[in-house]
mmCIF file of C-alpha atoms in Angstrom:
data_model
loop_
_atom_site.group_PDB
_atom_site.id
_atom_site.type_symbol
_atom_site.label_atom_id
_atom_site.label_comp_id
_atom_site.label_asym_id
_atom_site.label_seq_id
_atom_site.Cartn_x
_atom_site.Cartn_y
_atom_site.Cartn_z
ATOM 1 C CA UNK A 1 -15.497 37.034 -182.441
ATOM 2 C CA UNK A 2 -18.936 35.757 -184.476
ATOM 3 C CA UNK A 3 -19.037 32.703 -183.102
ATOM 4 C CA UNK A 4 -19.691 33.816 -179.151
ATOM 5 C CA UNK A 5 -22.965 31.466 -179.359
ATOM 6 C CA UNK A 6 -20.274 28.403 -178.887
ATOM 7 C CA UNK A 7 -18.247 29.972 -176.260
ATOM 8 C CA UNK A 8 -18.342 27.989 -173.046
ATOM 9 C CA UNK A 9 -20.021 29.420 -170.036
ATOM 10 C CA UNK A 10 -19.686 28.758 -166.733
ATOM 11 C CA UNK A 11 -22.786 27.574 -165.303
ATOM 12 C CA UNK A 12 -25.903 29.613 -163.992
ATOM 13 C CA UNK A 13 -28.994 28.312 -161.985
ATOM 14 C CA UNK A 14 -32.027 29.179 -164.395
ATOM 15 C CA UNK A 15 -34.890 27.502 -162.156
ATOM 16 C CA UNK A 16 -34.082 27.408 -158.185
ATOM 17 C CA UNK A 17 -35.890 25.166 -155.589
ATOM 18 C CA UNK A 18 -38.584 26.225 -153.576
ATOM 19 C CA UNK A 19 -39.448 25.524 -149.861
ATOM 20 C CA UNK A 20 -42.124 22.320 -149.576
ATOM 21 C CA UNK A 21 -44.072 20.870 -147.527
ATOM 22 C CA UNK A 22 -44.672 17.447 -147.637
ATOM 23 C CA UNK A 23 -47.283 14.733 -146.389
ATOM 24 C CA UNK A 24 -45.305 11.853 -145.084
ATOM 25 C CA UNK A 25 -45.405 9.107 -147.761
ATOM 26 C CA UNK A 26 -45.965 11.333 -150.840
ATOM 27 C CA UNK A 27 -43.549 11.974 -153.863
ATOM 28 C CA UNK A 28 -42.024 15.080 -153.632
ATOM 29 C CA UNK A 29 -40.062 17.357 -156.445
ATOM 30 C CA UNK A 30 -37.290 20.045 -155.373
ATOM 31 C CA UNK A 31 -36.759 21.829 -159.049
ATOM 32 C CA UNK A 32 -33.150 22.971 -159.921
ATOM 33 C CA UNK A 33 -32.324 23.857 -163.533
ATOM 34 C CA UNK A 34 -28.954 24.869 -164.643
ATOM 35 C CA UNK A 35 -27.500 26.026 -167.863
ATOM 36 C CA UNK A 36 -24.132 26.525 -169.181
ATOM 37 C CA UNK A 37 -21.547 24.883 -172.107
ATOM 38 C CA UNK A 38 -20.482 22.097 -171.679
ATOM 39 C CA UNK A 39 -23.956 21.081 -169.615
ATOM 40 C CA UNK A 40 -23.051 21.138 -165.967
ATOM 41 C CA UNK A 41 -23.572 18.289 -163.883
ATOM 42 C CA UNK A 42 -25.653 18.980 -161.082
ATOM 43 C CA UNK A 43 -25.403 17.442 -157.284
ATOM 44 C CA UNK A 44 -27.534 18.058 -154.349
ATOM 45 C CA UNK A 45 -26.749 18.755 -150.958
ATOM 46 C CA UNK A 46 -28.697 18.302 -147.441
ATOM 47 C CA UNK A 47 -27.886 20.259 -144.794
ATOM 48 C CA UNK A 48 -24.342 20.331 -145.911
ATOM 49 C CA UNK A 49 -23.895 17.084 -147.544
ATOM 50 C CA UNK A 50 -23.974 15.230 -150.210
ATOM 51 C CA UNK A 51 -27.439 13.869 -151.246
ATOM 52 C CA UNK A 52 -27.301 10.047 -152.772
ATOM 53 C CA UNK A 53 -29.276 9.451 -155.412
ATOM 54 C CA UNK A 54 -30.085 5.894 -157.348
ATOM 55 C CA UNK A 55 -27.059 7.050 -159.591
ATOM 56 C CA UNK A 56 -25.111 5.893 -156.410
ATOM 57 C CA UNK A 57 -27.138 3.696 -154.871
ATOM 58 C CA UNK A 58 -29.747 1.702 -156.669
ATOM 59 C CA UNK A 59 -32.081 1.401 -153.685
ATOM 60 C CA UNK A 60 -32.210 5.170 -153.271
ATOM 61 C CA UNK A 61 -35.704 6.524 -153.026
ATOM 62 C CA UNK A 62 -34.135 9.761 -154.715
ATOM 63 C CA UNK A 63 -33.466 10.108 -158.271
ATOM 64 C CA UNK A 64 -31.498 12.596 -159.696
ATOM 65 C CA UNK A 65 -33.699 13.881 -163.079
ATOM 66 C CA UNK A 66 -32.339 14.731 -166.390
ATOM 67 C CA UNK A 67 -32.978 18.233 -165.715
ATOM 68 C CA UNK A 68 -31.123 18.357 -162.525
ATOM 69 C CA UNK A 69 -34.291 18.224 -160.485
ATOM 70 C CA UNK A 70 -34.527 15.800 -157.267
ATOM 71 C CA UNK A 71 -37.452 13.387 -157.401
ATOM 72 C CA UNK A 72 -38.407 11.791 -154.065
ATOM 73 C CA UNK A 73 -40.660 8.960 -154.586
ATOM 74 C CA UNK A 74 -41.602 9.025 -151.461
ATOM 75 C CA UNK A 75 -40.715 11.093 -148.381
ATOM 76 C CA UNK A 76 -39.398 8.890 -145.701
ATOM 77 C CA UNK A 77 -40.158 9.780 -142.117
ATOM 78 C CA UNK A 78 -39.743 7.623 -138.565
ATOM 79 C CA UNK A 79 -39.998 8.381 -135.283
ATOM 80 C CA UNK A 80 -35.797 7.643 -135.215
ATOM 81 C CA UNK A 81 -35.089 9.350 -138.639
ATOM 82 C CA UNK A 82 -36.136 12.403 -140.705
ATOM 83 C CA UNK A 83 -34.054 11.453 -143.889
ATOM 84 C CA UNK A 84 -35.504 13.478 -146.062
ATOM 85 C CA UNK A 85 -36.327 16.834 -143.889
ATOM 86 C CA UNK A 86 -33.542 19.637 -143.845
ATOM 87 C CA UNK A 87 -32.279 22.611 -146.357
ATOM 88 C CA UNK A 88 -31.247 21.600 -149.693
ATOM 89 C CA UNK A 89 -29.130 23.379 -152.238
ATOM 90 C CA UNK A 90 -28.385 22.246 -155.850
ATOM 91 C CA UNK A 91 -24.901 23.012 -156.997
ATOM 92 C CA UNK A 92 -24.332 22.921 -161.275
ATOM 93 C CA UNK A 93 -20.702 22.508 -162.327
ATOM 94 C CA UNK A 94 -18.501 22.313 -165.069
ATOM 95 C CA UNK A 95 -14.508 22.925 -165.400
ATOM 96 C CA UNK A 96 -15.560 26.516 -165.888
ATOM 97 C CA UNK A 97 -16.972 27.243 -162.796
ATOM 98 C CA UNK A 98 -20.188 26.204 -160.462
ATOM 99 C CA UNK A 99 -23.205 27.967 -159.705
ATOM 100 C CA UNK A 100 -25.224 27.074 -155.960
ATOM 101 C CA UNK A 101 -28.893 27.441 -155.902
ATOM 102 C CA UNK A 102 -30.730 29.454 -153.095
ATOM 103 C CA UNK A 103 -31.435 27.381 -150.257
ATOM 104 C CA UNK A 104 -34.923 25.142 -150.209
ATOM 105 C CA UNK A 105 -36.431 23.695 -147.206
ATOM 106 C CA UNK A 106 -38.169 20.300 -147.232
ATOM 107 C CA UNK A 107 -40.560 20.006 -144.372
ATOM 108 C CA UNK A 108 -42.555 17.011 -143.529
ATOM 109 C CA UNK A 109 -46.239 17.669 -142.741
ATOM 110 C CA UNK A 110 -48.330 16.208 -140.302
ATOM 111 C CA UNK A 111 -46.061 15.288 -137.286
#
C-alpha cells in the first residue's frame, strides 16, 4: 500500500563492531547500530554469554549506549581474570525477528 514506510520491519544491523586492541585500563567502544520498526532492543554476547551492562548491574563498567554500542569505561584485565577479552556479537531484536552482527574480538594489549 501507500503507507509502506510505516510497516513494521525486522531488525537489521547497519553498523557492525570491529576487532579492537585496547590497552588495559583504557576506555573502549564496540560499535553496533541496528534499524527496525519498532526500534529493536540490543543485547551483547561475549563468547556466547550475555554481557551484563549497567542496566542490570549499576556497578558495571560496561554501558549500553543509546544507539546500541557497548562502551567500556576501562578495560579490566588482571592476572587472574580477563573479563573483557573475548569475541563479541551484538543481537538486535524486535517482535518480527532478530539480527546478529559479525563477530568482533576484543584483545588487551601489553600482556
